[in-house]
Amino acid sequence: MGTYTLKSIGKSTDYMTVERELDDGFVVRIVRDRDGYDEVTTDFISKTLFDSCVRTGYITKVEEPVKMVANA
């Protein structure tokens, strides 16, 4: 499904990558810049919430990932 930028406060650039699609949602990896270090979390987001976030502009698809974390 790709990589998305997350709308955030300030100059922080946060990213979400869809790792796997399930019947009712997606497993995503979220990378947030926290004062110079990356905070990486893996979580679940329902398809309904994902679609709502895209529609409202909270998440925006990027053509090419800018920053990736290996083996996080």
GROMACS .gro file of C-alpha atoms in nm, residues 6-61:
model
   56
    6LEU     CA    1   0.155   1.207   0.893
    7LYS     CA    2   0.027   1.554   0.966
    8SER     CA    3   0.221   1.669   1.271
    9ILE     CA    4   0.276   1.974   1.487
   10GLY     CA    5   0.587   2.181   1.427
   11LYS     CA    6   0.862   2.087   1.186
   12SER     CA    7   0.862   1.718   1.270
   13THR     CA    8   0.825   1.484   0.973
   14ASP     CA    9   0.658   1.158   1.067
   15TYR     CA   10   0.601   0.860   0.838
   16MET     CA   11   0.375   0.556   0.829
   17THR     CA   12   0.445   0.249   0.616
   18VAL     CA   13   0.179  -0.015   0.555
   19GLU     CA   14   0.348  -0.346   0.636
   20ARG     CA   15   0.056  -0.585   0.582
   21GLU     CA   16  -0.311  -0.576   0.484
   22LEU     CA   17  -0.560  -0.777   0.690
   23ASP     CA   18  -0.934  -0.837   0.636
   24ASP     CA   19  -1.036  -0.551   0.866
   25GLY     CA   20  -0.736  -0.317   0.851
   26PHE     CA   21  -0.362  -0.274   0.819
   27VAL     CA   22  -0.048  -0.340   1.022
   28VAL     CA   23   0.157  -0.021   1.001
   29ARG     CA   24   0.502   0.093   1.111
   30ILE     CA   25   0.512   0.455   1.229
   31VAL     CA   26   0.842   0.645   1.247
   32ARG     CA   27   0.837   0.973   1.442
   33ASP     CA   28   1.129   1.214   1.480
   34ARG     CA   29   1.171   1.284   1.852
   35ASP     CA   30   1.441   1.545   1.913
   36GLY     CA   31   1.693   1.384   1.680
   37TYR     CA   32   1.613   1.017   1.735
   38ASP     CA   33   1.349   0.798   1.572
   39GLU     CA   34   1.062   0.653   1.771
   40VAL     CA   35   0.938   0.347   1.585
   41THR     CA   36   0.608   0.173   1.662
   42THR     CA   37   0.416  -0.104   1.492
   43ASP     CA   38   0.039  -0.089   1.525
   44PHE     CA   39  -0.297  -0.178   1.371
   45ILE     CA   40  -0.529   0.069   1.197
   46SER     CA   41  -0.877  -0.023   1.076
   47LYS     CA   42  -0.967   0.030   0.710
   48THR     CA   43  -1.239   0.276   0.813
   49LEU     CA   44  -0.996   0.490   1.013
   50PHE     CA   45  -0.730   0.467   0.741
   51ASP     CA   46  -0.975   0.585   0.473
   52SER     CA   47  -1.093   0.868   0.698
   53CYS     CA   48  -0.733   0.983   0.759
   54VAL     CA   49  -0.662   0.990   0.383
   55ARG     CA   50  -0.986   1.177   0.313
   56THR     CA   51  -0.918   1.444   0.577
   57GLY     CA   52  -0.551   1.486   0.485
   58TYR     CA   53  -0.411   1.357   0.814
   59ILE     CA   54  -0.208   1.109   0.610
   60THR     CA   55  -0.077   1.172   0.259
   61LYS     CA   56   0.076   0.910   0.029
   0.00000   0.00000   0.00000
